[in-house]
Short mmCIF file of C-alpha atoms in Angstrom, two decimals:
data_model
loop_
_atom_site.label_atom_id
_atom_site.label_comp_id
_atom_site.label_asym_id
_atom_site.label_seq_id
_atom_site.Cartn_x
_atom_site.Cartn_y
_atom_site.Cartn_z
CA UNK A 1 0.00 0.00 0.00
CA UNK A 2 2.68 2.58 0.93
CA UNK A 3 4.41 1.76 -2.38
CA UNK A 4 1.24 2.44 -4.35
CA UNK A 5 0.65 5.74 -2.55
CA UNK A 6 4.23 6.80 -3.31
CA UNK A 7 3.74 6.02 -7.01
CA UNK A 8 0.52 8.06 -7.06
CA UNK A 9 2.31 10.97 -5.39
CA UNK A 10 5.16 10.86 -7.93
CA UNK A 11 2.63 10.72 -10.79
CA UNK A 12 0.74 13.72 -9.42
CA UNK A 13 3.99 15.67 -9.02
CA UNK A 14 5.02 14.85 -12.58
CA UNK A 15 1.65 15.90 -13.99
CA UNK A 16 1.76 19.10 -11.95
CA UNK A 17 5.23 19.89 -13.29
CA UNK A 18 4.09 19.33 -16.89
CA UNK A 19 1.03 21.51 -16.37
CA UNK A 20 3.14 24.29 -14.86
CA UNK A 21 5.59 24.14 -17.74
CA UNK A 22 2.73 24.27 -20.26
CA UNK A 23 1.20 27.27 -18.48
CA UNK A 24 4.54 29.11 -18.32
CA UNK A 25 5.92 28.41 -21.77
CA UNK A 26 2.75 28.15 -23.89
CA UNK A 27 -0.40 29.66 -22.39
CA UNK A 28 1.11 32.66 -20.61
CA UNK A 29 2.93 34.04 -23.74
CA UNK A 30 -0.37 33.82 -25.65
CA UNK A 31 -2.16 35.75 -22.90
CA UNK A 32 0.57 38.40 -23.00
CA UNK A 33 0.18 38.77 -26.77
CA UNK A 34 -3.58 39.18 -26.39
CA UNK A 35 -3.17 41.85 -23.70
CA UNK A 36 -0.51 43.74 -25.67
CA UNK A 37 -1.83 46.75 -27.69
CA UNK A 38 -2.61 45.76 -31.27
CA UNK A 39 -0.17 47.96 -33.18
CA UNK A 40 2.80 47.36 -35.36
CA UNK A 41 6.16 47.60 -33.65
CA UNK A 42 8.37 50.51 -34.71
CA UNK A 43 10.52 49.69 -37.69
CA UNK A 44 8.26 46.84 -38.86
CA UNK A 45 9.35 45.95 -42.42
CA UNK A 46 5.72 45.45 -43.48
CA UNK A 47 4.42 48.76 -42.07
CA UNK A 48 4.79 50.73 -45.28
CA UNK A 49 4.01 47.86 -47.63
CA UNK A 50 0.34 47.46 -46.73
CA UNK A 51 -0.37 51.20 -46.55
CA UNK A 52 1.36 52.42 -49.68
CA UNK A 53 2.55 50.22 -52.51
CA UNK A 54 5.72 51.07 -54.40
CA UNK A 55 5.78 53.74 -57.06
CA UNK A 56 5.99 51.33 -59.96
CA UNK A 57 3.65 48.50 -60.99
CA UNK A 58 4.45 45.31 -59.17
CA UNK A 59 3.68 41.83 -60.51
CA UNK A 60 0.65 40.33 -58.83
CA UNK A 61 2.12 36.87 -58.57
CA UNK A 62 5.74 37.71 -57.78
CA UNK A 63 6.62 37.14 -54.11
CA UNK A 64 9.19 39.43 -52.61
CA UNK A 65 12.46 38.21 -51.21
CA UNK A 66 12.34 36.80 -47.66
CA UNK A 67 13.06 39.36 -44.94
CA UNK A 68 15.08 38.55 -41.80
CA UNK A 69 12.35 40.05 -39.59
CA UNK A 70 9.54 37.95 -41.03
CA UNK A 71 6.15 37.59 -39.34
CA UNK A 72 4.25 34.40 -38.68
CA UNK A 73 2.09 33.73 -41.74
CA UNK A 74 -0.51 31.75 -39.78
CA UNK A 75 -1.23 34.69 -37.43
CA UNK A 76 -0.54 37.77 -39.56
CA UNK A 77 -3.23 37.63 -42.24
CA UNK A 78 -2.92 40.09 -45.14
CA UNK A 79 -5.08 43.12 -44.45
CA UNK A 80 -7.46 44.72 -46.91
CA UNK A 81 -6.08 47.92 -48.39
CA UNK A 82 -7.85 51.18 -49.20
CA UNK A 83 -7.45 53.23 -52.32
CA UNK A 84 -7.36 57.02 -52.55
CA UNK A 85 -11.17 57.20 -52.41
CA UNK A 86 -11.39 55.22 -49.19
CA UNK A 87 -12.75 52.09 -50.91
CA UNK A 88 -11.46 48.78 -49.60
CA UNK A 89 -9.35 46.76 -51.96
CA UNK A 90 -8.47 43.08 -51.79
CA UNK A 91 -5.84 41.70 -49.42
CA UNK A 92 -2.19 41.64 -50.35
CA UNK A 93 -0.56 38.77 -52.21
CA UNK A 94 -0.75 35.51 -50.30
CA UNK A 95 2.56 34.51 -51.87
CA UNK A 96 4.22 37.57 -50.36
CA UNK A 97 2.85 36.63 -46.96
CA UNK A 98 3.93 33.02 -47.44
CA UNK A 99 7.51 33.97 -48.24
CA UNK A 100 7.55 36.16 -45.14
CA UNK A 101 7.00 33.09 -42.97
CA UNK A 102 9.95 32.18 -40.69
CA UNK A 103 10.14 28.84 -42.50
CA UNK A 104 11.74 30.73 -45.40
CA UNK A 105 13.94 32.82 -43.12
CA UNK A 106 16.74 30.31 -43.21
CA UNK A 107 20.44 30.90 -43.90
CA UNK A 108 21.39 31.20 -47.54
CA UNK A 109 23.39 28.46 -49.20
CA UNK A 110 27.10 28.33 -48.40
CA UNK A 111 29.27 30.53 -50.62
CA UNK A 112 30.33 29.08 -53.93
CA UNK A 113 33.79 27.66 -54.14
CA UNK A 114 34.85 28.93 -57.54
CA UNK A 115 34.05 29.40 -61.24
CA UNK A 116 33.20 25.71 -61.59
CA UNK A 117 30.13 26.26 -59.39
CA UNK A 118 28.66 28.97 -61.66
CA UNK A 119 27.05 27.97 -64.93
CA UNK A 120 28.40 30.89 -66.96
CA UNK A 121 31.60 32.89 -67.04
CA UNK A 122 30.29 36.44 -66.93
CA UNK A 123 32.70 38.05 -69.39
CA UNK A 124 32.35 35.27 -71.93
CA UNK A 125 28.56 35.39 -71.65
CA UNK A 126 28.44 39.17 -72.09
CA UNK A 127 30.65 38.99 -75.20
CA UNK A 128 28.38 36.30 -76.64
CA UNK A 129 25.22 38.30 -75.99
CA UNK A 130 26.76 41.46 -77.46
CA UNK A 131 27.46 39.54 -80.66
CA UNK A 132 23.88 38.29 -80.72
CA UNK A 133 22.51 41.82 -80.28
CA UNK A 134 24.75 43.08 -83.10
CA UNK A 135 23.61 40.23 -85.36
CA UNK A 136 19.97 40.95 -84.57
CA UNK A 137 20.45 44.66 -85.41
CA UNK A 138 22.01 43.79 -88.77
CA UNK A 139 19.22 41.39 -89.70
CA UNK A 140 16.54 43.81 -88.57
CA UNK A 141 18.09 46.57 -90.68
CA UNK A 142 18.20 44.30 -93.74
CA UNK A 143 14.58 43.27 -93.15
CA UNK A 144 13.43 46.91 -93.09
CA UNK A 145 15.44 47.77 -96.21
CA UNK A 146 13.96 44.86 -98.17
CA UNK A 147 10.44 46.01 -97.35
CA UNK A 148 11.14 49.74 -97.59
CA UNK A 149 10.18 50.23 -93.97
CA UNK A 150 11.22 53.34 -92.12
CA UNK A 151 11.72 53.37 -88.39
CA UNK A 152 13.25 55.87 -85.99
CA UNK A 153 13.99 53.21 -83.39
CA UNK A 154 17.69 53.21 -82.45
CA UNK A 155 19.65 49.94 -82.60
CA UNK A 156 19.36 47.73 -79.55
CA UNK A 157 22.07 47.85 -76.93
CA UNK A 158 22.88 45.08 -74.49
CA UNK A 159 22.45 46.20 -70.90
CA UNK A 160 24.45 43.97 -68.54
CA UNK A 161 22.12 44.98 -65.70
CA UNK A 162 19.06 43.65 -67.57
CA UNK A 163 17.12 41.19 -65.44
CA UNK A 164 17.38 38.32 -67.93
CA UNK A 165 21.18 38.74 -68.14
CA UNK A 166 21.50 38.74 -64.36
CA UNK A 167 19.22 35.70 -64.18
CA UNK A 168 21.51 33.80 -66.55
CA UNK A 169 24.64 34.85 -64.69
CA UNK A 170 23.11 33.80 -61.36
CA UNK A 171 22.54 30.13 -62.27
CA UNK A 172 24.80 27.82 -60.29
CA UNK A 173 25.00 24.17 -59.31
CA UNK A 174 22.46 24.69 -56.51
CA UNK A 175 19.60 25.95 -58.67
CA UNK A 176 18.40 28.38 -61.33
CA UNK A 177 18.46 31.24 -58.80
CA UNK A 178 19.41 31.75 -55.19
CA UNK A 179 16.82 31.62 -52.44
CA UNK A 180 16.86 35.35 -51.71
CA UNK A 181 17.61 36.60 -55.22
CA UNK A 182 15.90 39.94 -56.02
CA UNK A 183 16.39 39.27 -59.73
CA UNK A 184 13.43 36.89 -59.93
CA UNK A 185 10.87 39.53 -58.98
CA UNK A 186 12.43 42.02 -61.42
CA UNK A 187 12.47 39.44 -64.21
CA UNK A 188 8.80 38.59 -63.65
CA UNK A 189 7.93 42.29 -63.75
CA UNK A 190 9.92 42.87 -66.95
CA UNK A 191 8.36 39.90 -68.77
CA UNK A 192 4.91 41.15 -67.86
CA UNK A 193 5.40 44.79 -68.91
CA UNK A 194 8.19 45.15 -71.50
CA UNK A 195 7.02 45.55 -75.13
CA UNK A 196 7.79 42.79 -77.61
CA UNK A 197 10.03 43.39 -80.59
CA UNK A 198 9.75 39.98 -82.31
CA UNK A 199 7.70 36.78 -82.27
CA UNK A 200 8.42 33.43 -83.85
CA UNK A 201 7.75 29.72 -83.63
CA UNK A 202 9.94 27.71 -81.30
CA UNK A 203 12.76 25.62 -82.75
CA UNK A 204 10.99 22.30 -82.27
CA UNK A 205 7.92 23.59 -84.11
CA UNK A 206 10.08 24.88 -86.95
CA UNK A 207 11.70 21.45 -87.26
CA UNK A 208 8.25 19.86 -87.71
CA UNK A 209 6.91 22.26 -90.31
CA UNK A 210 5.72 20.24 -93.28
CA UNK A 211 6.10 16.91 -91.48
CA UNK A 212 2.35 16.24 -91.36
CA UNK A 213 -0.31 16.00 -94.04
CA UNK A 214 -2.76 18.85 -93.57
CA UNK A 215 -5.10 17.41 -96.20
CA UNK A 216 -6.16 14.70 -93.76
CA UNK A 217 -8.57 15.17 -90.89
CA UNK A 218 -6.61 16.08 -87.80
CA UNK A 219 -8.14 15.43 -84.42
CA UNK A 220 -7.53 17.94 -81.62
CA UNK A 221 -4.02 17.44 -80.33
CA UNK A 222 -2.81 18.16 -76.82
CA UNK A 223 0.49 19.58 -78.03
CA UNK A 224 0.52 23.21 -77.13
CA UNK A 225 0.86 26.03 -79.62
CA UNK A 226 3.70 28.11 -78.26
CA UNK A 227 5.69 31.08 -79.49
CA UNK A 228 9.01 32.70 -78.66
CA UNK A 229 8.63 36.39 -77.80
CA UNK A 230 11.58 38.76 -77.57
CA UNK A 231 11.33 41.92 -75.49
CA UNK A 232 12.78 45.40 -75.84
CA UNK A 233 15.63 44.51 -73.44
CA UNK A 234 16.52 41.58 -75.77
CA UNK A 235 15.28 39.01 -73.26
CA UNK A 236 13.27 36.04 -74.52
CA UNK A 237 10.34 34.07 -73.11
CA UNK A 238 8.22 31.14 -74.19
CA UNK A 239 4.60 32.20 -74.63
CA UNK A 240 1.90 29.56 -74.11
CA UNK A 241 -1.58 30.90 -74.82
CA UNK A 242 -4.72 30.13 -72.85
CA UNK A 243 -6.56 27.20 -74.42
CA UNK A 244 -9.34 26.54 -71.92
CA UNK A 245 -11.06 28.21 -69.00
CA UNK A 246 -9.40 28.20 -65.60
CA UNK A 247 -12.11 26.08 -63.98
CA UNK A 248 -12.06 23.40 -66.69
CA UNK A 249 -10.64 20.07 -65.55
CA UNK A 250 -9.27 17.17 -67.54
CA UNK A 251 -12.13 14.81 -68.44
CA UNK A 252 -11.83 11.43 -66.74
CA UNK A 253 -11.75 9.63 -70.09
CA UNK A 254 -8.82 11.67 -71.40
CA UNK A 255 -5.39 10.09 -71.66
CA UNK A 256 -2.63 12.27 -70.29
CA UNK A 257 -1.01 12.60 -73.72
CA UNK A 258 -4.10 14.12 -75.40
CA UNK A 259 -4.94 16.51 -72.60
CA UNK A 260 -4.80 20.21 -73.37
CA UNK A 261 -1.89 22.02 -71.85
CA UNK A 262 -2.70 24.79 -69.38
CA UNK A 263 -0.86 28.09 -69.31
CA UNK A 264 -1.79 28.65 -65.66
CA UNK A 265 -0.30 25.25 -64.78
CA UNK A 266 3.08 26.59 -65.91
CA UNK A 267 2.67 29.60 -63.61
CA UNK A 268 1.50 27.54 -60.64
CA UNK A 269 4.31 25.01 -61.13
CA UNK A 270 6.91 27.79 -60.93
CA UNK A 271 5.52 29.08 -57.65
CA UNK A 272 5.19 25.59 -56.15
CA UNK A 273 8.76 24.77 -57.18
CA UNK A 274 9.90 27.96 -55.46
CA UNK A 275 7.87 27.23 -52.32
CA UNK A 276 9.42 23.75 -52.11
CA UNK A 277 12.86 25.39 -52.47
CA UNK A 278 13.80 23.33 -55.54
CA UNK A 279 14.34 26.43 -57.70
CA UNK A 280 14.44 24.28 -60.84
CA UNK A 281 11.55 25.80 -62.84
CA UNK A 282 12.41 28.90 -64.91
CA UNK A 283 10.62 32.06 -63.70
CA UNK A 284 7.12 32.15 -65.19
CA UNK A 285 4.47 34.87 -65.15
CA UNK A 286 1.07 35.52 -66.68
CA UNK A 287 0.42 38.28 -69.19
CA UNK A 288 -2.32 39.63 -71.43
CA UNK A 289 -0.80 39.80 -74.90
CA UNK A 290 -2.20 41.87 -77.76
CA UNK A 291 -1.89 39.26 -80.51
CA UNK A 292 -2.13 41.90 -83.24
CA UNK A 293 0.40 44.44 -82.00
CA UNK A 294 2.72 42.14 -80.02
CA UNK A 295 2.79 39.10 -82.32
CA UNK A 296 1.44 39.72 -85.84
CA UNK A 297 2.94 43.17 -86.35
CA UNK A 298 6.39 42.28 -84.99
CA UNK A 299 6.94 38.80 -86.45
CA UNK A 300 9.14 38.34 -89.49
CA UNK A 301 8.04 34.73 -89.99
CA UNK A 302 5.80 34.66 -93.06
CA UNK A 303 4.29 31.32 -92.06
CA UNK A 304 3.24 32.73 -88.70
CA UNK A 305 1.81 35.81 -90.43
CA UNK A 306 -0.26 33.59 -92.75
CA UNK A 307 -2.11 31.76 -89.95
CA UNK A 308 -3.76 34.88 -88.49
CA UNK A 309 -7.42 35.46 -89.29
CA UNK A 310 -10.50 37.21 -87.91
CA UNK A 311 -13.18 34.90 -86.57
CA UNK A 312 -16.94 35.35 -87.14
CA UNK A 313 -17.03 36.87 -83.65
CA UNK A 314 -14.54 39.54 -84.85
CA UNK A 315 -11.76 38.14 -82.68
CA UNK A 316 -8.17 37.93 -83.97
CA UNK A 317 -7.03 34.29 -84.01
CA UNK A 318 -4.05 32.23 -85.11
CA UNK A 319 -3.15 28.55 -85.29
CA UNK A 320 -0.21 26.27 -85.98
CA UNK A 321 0.39 25.90 -89.70
CA UNK A 322 1.08 22.20 -89.80
CA UNK A 323 3.01 20.65 -86.93
CA UNK A 324 0.09 19.90 -84.63
CA UNK A 325 -3.25 21.47 -85.56
CA UNK A 326 -3.99 22.10 -89.20
CA UNK A 327 -7.53 23.35 -88.80
CA UNK A 328 -8.71 26.83 -87.88
CA UNK A 329 -11.16 25.41 -85.34
CA UNK A 330 -8.16 24.52 -83.18
CA UNK A 331 -6.91 28.10 -83.20
CA UNK A 332 -6.46 30.39 -80.21
CA UNK A 333 -8.27 33.71 -80.26
CA UNK A 334 -8.01 37.07 -78.58
CA UNK A 335 -10.91 39.04 -77.16
CA UNK A 336 -10.81 40.65 -79.66
CA UNK A 337 -7.05 41.24 -79.54
CA UNK A 338 -6.03 40.44 -75.96
CA UNK A 339 -5.05 36.86 -75.20
CA UNK A 340 -4.04 35.55 -71.80
CA UNK A 341 -0.98 33.31 -71.57
CA UNK A 342 2.11 32.35 -69.64
CA UNK A 343 5.65 33.59 -70.23
CA UNK A 344 8.55 31.40 -69.15
CA UNK A 345 12.03 32.90 -69.12
CA UNK A 346 14.51 31.34 -71.52
CA UNK A 347 17.54 29.53 -70.16
CA UNK A 348 21.03 30.43 -71.48
CA UNK A 349 21.81 29.49 -75.06
CA UNK A 350 22.98 25.93 -75.69
CA UNK A 351 26.13 27.42 -77.20
CA UNK A 352 26.99 28.88 -73.78
CA UNK A 353 25.52 26.24 -71.50
CA UNK A 354 24.93 22.85 -73.18
CA UNK A 355 22.14 20.77 -71.72
CA UNK A 356 21.67 17.03 -71.70
CA UNK A 357 18.20 15.68 -72.54
CA UNK A 358 17.67 12.28 -70.93
CA UNK A 359 14.68 9.92 -71.22
CA UNK A 360 12.95 9.44 -67.89
CA UNK A 361 13.44 5.81 -66.69
CA UNK A 362 9.79 5.95 -65.58
CA UNK A 363 8.54 7.17 -68.97
CA UNK A 364 4.97 6.23 -69.84
CA UNK A 365 3.92 4.24 -72.89
CA UNK A 366 2.01 7.04 -74.72
CA UNK A 367 -0.29 4.48 -76.28
CA UNK A 368 -3.91 3.53 -75.62
CA UNK A 369 -3.18 0.09 -74.13
CA UNK A 370 0.56 -0.37 -73.81
CA UNK A 371 2.44 -0.49 -70.52
CA UNK A 372 6.07 0.13 -69.67
CA UNK A 373 8.15 -2.30 -67.61
CA UNK A 374 7.97 -0.21 -64.44
CA UNK A 375 4.17 -0.45 -64.55
CA UNK A 376 4.17 -4.26 -64.34
CA UNK A 377 7.44 -5.04 -62.54
CA UNK A 378 7.57 -3.91 -58.87
CA UNK A 379 11.31 -4.69 -58.80
CA UNK A 380 12.03 -2.42 -61.77
CA UNK A 381 14.13 -0.05 -59.68
CA UNK A 382 16.62 -2.83 -58.89
CA UNK A 383 17.53 -2.83 -62.57
CA UNK A 384 17.72 0.98 -62.76
CA UNK A 385 20.09 1.08 -59.78
CA UNK A 386 22.61 -1.03 -61.67
CA UNK A 387 22.74 1.24 -64.74
CA UNK A 388 25.00 4.28 -65.06
CA UNK A 389 24.60 7.00 -63.82
CA UNK A 390 21.99 5.85 -61.32
CA UNK A 391 24.50 3.53 -59.66
CA UNK A 392 27.12 6.12 -58.76
CA UNK A 393 25.59 9.59 -58.39
CA UNK A 394 22.66 11.54 -56.98
CA UNK A 395 20.73 11.15 -60.23
CA UNK A 396 18.22 8.68 -58.80
CA UNK A 397 17.57 10.92 -55.79
CA UNK A 398 16.98 13.86 -58.14
CA UNK A 399 14.53 11.75 -60.16
CA UNK A 400 12.65 10.95 -56.96
CA UNK A 401 12.55 14.68 -56.12
CA UNK A 402 11.15 15.33 -59.58
CA UNK A 403 8.53 12.58 -59.13
CA UNK A 404 7.37 14.12 -55.85
CA UNK A 405 7.08 17.51 -57.54
CA UNK A 406 5.14 15.98 -60.44
CA UNK A 407 2.83 14.19 -58.01
CA UNK A 408 1.97 17.46 -56.29
CA UNK A 409 1.22 19.08 -59.65
CA UNK A 410 -0.49 16.00 -61.12
CA UNK A 411 1.84 15.98 -64.13
CA UNK A 412 2.01 12.55 -65.82
CA UNK A 413 3.84 13.87 -68.89
CA UNK A 414 7.46 13.73 -67.69
CA UNK A 415 8.94 11.74 -70.57
CA UNK A 416 12.33 13.51 -70.55
CA UNK A 417 14.32 15.71 -68.23
CA UNK A 418 17.17 18.12 -68.89
CA UNK A 419 20.29 19.06 -66.95
CA UNK A 420 23.31 21.26 -67.52
CA UNK A 421 26.30 19.21 -68.65
CA UNK A 422 28.76 21.44 -66.79
CA UNK A 423 27.57 20.21 -63.40
CA UNK A 424 28.05 16.55 -64.28
CA UNK A 425 26.02 13.56 -63.15
CA UNK A 426 25.19 15.13 -59.78
CA UNK A 427 23.71 18.29 -61.31
CA UNK A 428 20.10 19.22 -60.61
CA UNK A 429 17.32 18.30 -63.03
CA UNK A 430 15.52 21.20 -64.68
CA UNK A 431 11.75 20.94 -64.20
CA UNK A 432 10.70 22.10 -67.66
CA UNK A 433 7.31 21.80 -69.38
CA UNK A 434 4.71 21.60 -66.62
CA UNK A 435 1.65 22.59 -68.66
CA UNK A 436 -0.12 19.25 -68.23
CA UNK A 437 -0.20 19.61 -64.47
CA UNK A 438 -3.10 20.68 -62.24
CA UNK A 439 -5.66 18.98 -64.50
CA UNK A 440 -7.80 17.38 -61.79
CA UNK A 441 -7.73 18.94 -58.36
CA UNK A 442 -9.63 16.08 -56.69
CA UNK A 443 -7.51 13.20 -58.02
CA UNK A 444 -4.09 12.06 -56.84
CA UNK A 445 -2.27 9.92 -59.41
CA UNK A 446 -0.27 7.61 -57.17
CA UNK A 447 1.59 6.02 -60.10
CA UNK A 448 3.60 9.24 -60.47
CA UNK A 449 5.31 8.32 -57.19
CA UNK A 450 6.60 5.00 -58.57
CA UNK A 451 10.26 6.10 -58.41
CA UNK A 452 9.78 6.78 -54.70
CA UNK A 453 7.76 3.66 -53.87
CA UNK A 454 9.91 1.29 -55.91
CA UNK A 455 13.34 2.65 -54.95
CA UNK A 456 12.91 3.48 -51.27
CA UNK A 457 13.08 0.62 -48.81
CA UNK A 458 12.71 0.70 -45.03
#
């Protein structure tokens, strides 16, 4: 009996100690915060942001760089703002608030060791881009002379401080940009607002011109019509136009390889990649493009010029001449001129930074009934682990990272991946082409995680 009473006493003392500690370290600080006057502390970095936005237009979807004195995102909700007339406007960007969370207030990566850790040598890259600008000026001058065009626009000059140049120079073996880089926000702003000076098909579309028979009936294809736009600062971006409404989901009967590609999936994938701290998706932003002034009137490609037409609804439309969709009913149209789309920043030229394109070991069959080996063999990864470079580098771990990212976006279309050859077998994989993600918000495709489930063992 005395032993039992002693045990009860010790238990009561232990519970009392735990309760006291909980009161002191958890409940009491919350009571103090509730009793404290509700005002911003002096010198709060967010004090001026909510009351008065910056003088220039800021991109709506571009989060600012993390600040050392960040506030807790779960407690500090973005407040509604008021305009000059006293009317309440919507809350601030949720992405800005998210990147102000202490989770992102972590030390930056360790300093780079040397030139081998940077993708580009700055002086060599600047000389290369100056030559490209000079070549573009010569060709543009010849084009105007051939067509007797007069223009007072001065020749383009390369500005080393341009956001796209600084983006290229900032790529290193740890990612496409550093965690706290201010260049990303500037690049997103420039892609959204700078005027275009040229438009053209992408290289892969040019390679396919004439490869299909447009006299035959062509069913709607999921391959996206995309264009390369060049801006007044000589930066380039891949433009993917809006093909369907934002609330449209992929029909259940659609195969992943015939699904339409979504421009907003590219934008969302960039932000998710940044939130997860991969930093492997090129900066991507949305923009309303005037297809007449910013594409038709600036393109020198006669084939692209020939596919523009005015629809019965008086909207300006265009379509791919032959590679994918030969019929005008598969065109994309403005309203009547403005067309929403995504703009993804170009990576450095392959002449400066060669990239390796590698088939994904977990590639899908891209047929109506076929299956790949990994879909029927649960021990498939044992074979992959024995093949170079998966047997001697971080490549397999990077593929698993990519599979987790694709699972979160719902992207089943990862047939290839690319990586910079300079960084070798351990270099990071570039998460390009995410337009087939976010197709069904209520469905999780578990098969995307096959690299993780087949390769990881307890």
